[in-house]
Amino acid sequence: MSSQSGAAPKISRMTDYRFKKFWGIFLRFYLELLR
């Protein structure tokens, strides 16, 4: 993990942003179903 340092942070940051966005929508939808 520590051996990889170059393009990894950029990719992880982008995927993390998409991941948070996806989970935000998913959680909102899930809460709407539970209500």
mmCIF file with all atom_site columns, C-alpha atoms in Angstrom:
data_model
loop_
_atom_site.group_PDB
_atom_site.id
_atom_site.type_symbol
_atom_site.label_atom_id
_atom_site.label_alt_id
_atom_site.label_comp_id
_atom_site.label_asym_id
_atom_site.label_entity_id
_atom_site.label_seq_id
_atom_site.pdbx_PDB_ins_code
_atom_site.Cartn_x
_atom_site.Cartn_y
_atom_site.Cartn_z
_atom_site.occupancy
_atom_site.B_iso_or_equiv
_atom_site.pdbx_formal_charge
_atom_site.auth_seq_id
_atom_site.auth_comp_id
_atom_site.auth_asym_id
_atom_site.auth_atom_id
_atom_site.pdbx_PDB_model_num
ATOM 1  C CA . MET A 1 1  ? 0.000   0.000  0.000  1.00 0.00 ? 1  MET A CA 1
ATOM 2  C CA . SER A 1 2  ? 2.771   2.432  0.951  1.00 0.00 ? 2  SER A CA 1
ATOM 3  C CA . SER A 1 3  ? 4.769   1.348  -2.104 1.00 0.00 ? 3  SER A CA 1
ATOM 4  C CA . GLN A 1 4  ? 2.099   2.832  -4.382 1.00 0.00 ? 4  GLN A CA 1
ATOM 5  C CA . SER A 1 5  ? 2.283   6.625  -4.366 1.00 0.00 ? 5  SER A CA 1
ATOM 6  C CA . GLY A 1 6  ? 1.757   8.676  -7.511 1.00 0.00 ? 6  GLY A CA 1
ATOM 7  C CA . ALA A 1 7  ? -1.533  8.245  -9.361 1.00 0.00 ? 7  ALA A CA 1
ATOM 8  C CA . ALA A 1 8  ? -3.105  6.289  -6.510 1.00 0.00 ? 8  ALA A CA 1
ATOM 9  C CA . PRO A 1 9  ? -4.134  9.323  -4.370 1.00 0.00 ? 9  PRO A CA 1
ATOM 10 C CA . LYS A 1 10 ? -5.828  10.956 -7.351 1.00 0.00 ? 10 LYS A CA 1
ATOM 11 C CA . ILE A 1 11 ? -7.833  7.833  -8.207 1.00 0.00 ? 11 ILE A CA 1
ATOM 12 C CA . SER A 1 12 ? -8.742  7.133  -4.586 1.00 0.00 ? 12 SER A CA 1
ATOM 13 C CA . ARG A 1 13 ? -9.902  10.726 -4.132 1.00 0.00 ? 13 ARG A CA 1
ATOM 14 C CA . MET A 1 14 ? -12.085 10.553 -7.233 1.00 0.00 ? 14 MET A CA 1
ATOM 15 C CA . THR A 1 15 ? -13.575 7.187  -6.288 1.00 0.00 ? 15 THR A CA 1
ATOM 16 C CA . ASP A 1 16 ? -14.119 8.405  -2.721 1.00 0.00 ? 16 ASP A CA 1
ATOM 17 C CA . TYR A 1 17 ? -16.045 11.418 -4.021 1.00 0.00 ? 17 TYR A CA 1
ATOM 18 C CA . ARG A 1 18 ? -18.193 9.215  -6.272 1.00 0.00 ? 18 ARG A CA 1
ATOM 19 C CA . PHE A 1 19 ? -18.631 6.750  -3.416 1.00 0.00 ? 19 PHE A CA 1
ATOM 20 C CA . LYS A 1 20 ? -19.861 9.432  -1.018 1.00 0.00 ? 20 LYS A CA 1
ATOM 21 C CA . LYS A 1 21 ? -22.184 10.864 -3.647 1.00 0.00 ? 21 LYS A CA 1
ATOM 22 C CA . PHE A 1 22 ? -23.634 7.427  -4.405 1.00 0.00 ? 22 PHE A CA 1
ATOM 23 C CA . TRP A 1 23 ? -24.101 6.561  -0.737 1.00 0.00 ? 23 TRP A CA 1
ATOM 24 C CA . GLY A 1 24 ? -25.712 9.953  -0.105 1.00 0.00 ? 24 GLY A CA 1
ATOM 25 C CA . ILE A 1 25 ? -28.349 9.271  -2.763 1.00 0.00 ? 25 ILE A CA 1
ATOM 26 C CA . PHE A 1 26 ? -28.756 5.667  -1.623 1.00 0.00 ? 26 PHE A CA 1
ATOM 27 C CA . LEU A 1 27 ? -29.217 6.621  2.029  1.00 0.00 ? 27 LEU A CA 1
ATOM 28 C CA . ARG A 1 28 ? -31.748 9.308  1.118  1.00 0.00 ? 28 ARG A CA 1
ATOM 29 C CA . PHE A 1 29 ? -33.722 6.824  -0.962 1.00 0.00 ? 29 PHE A CA 1
ATOM 30 C CA . TYR A 1 30 ? -33.501 4.211  1.801  1.00 0.00 ? 30 TYR A CA 1
ATOM 31 C CA . LEU A 1 31 ? -34.725 6.650  4.443  1.00 0.00 ? 31 LEU A CA 1
ATOM 32 C CA . GLU A 1 32 ? -37.624 7.646  2.185  1.00 0.00 ? 32 GLU A CA 1
ATOM 33 C CA . LEU A 1 33 ? -38.614 3.972  1.966  1.00 0.00 ? 33 LEU A CA 1
ATOM 34 C CA . LEU A 1 34 ? -38.408 3.529  5.733  1.00 0.00 ? 34 LEU A CA 1
ATOM 35 C CA . ARG A 1 35 ? -40.517 6.605  6.447  1.00 0.00 ? 35 ARG A CA 1
#
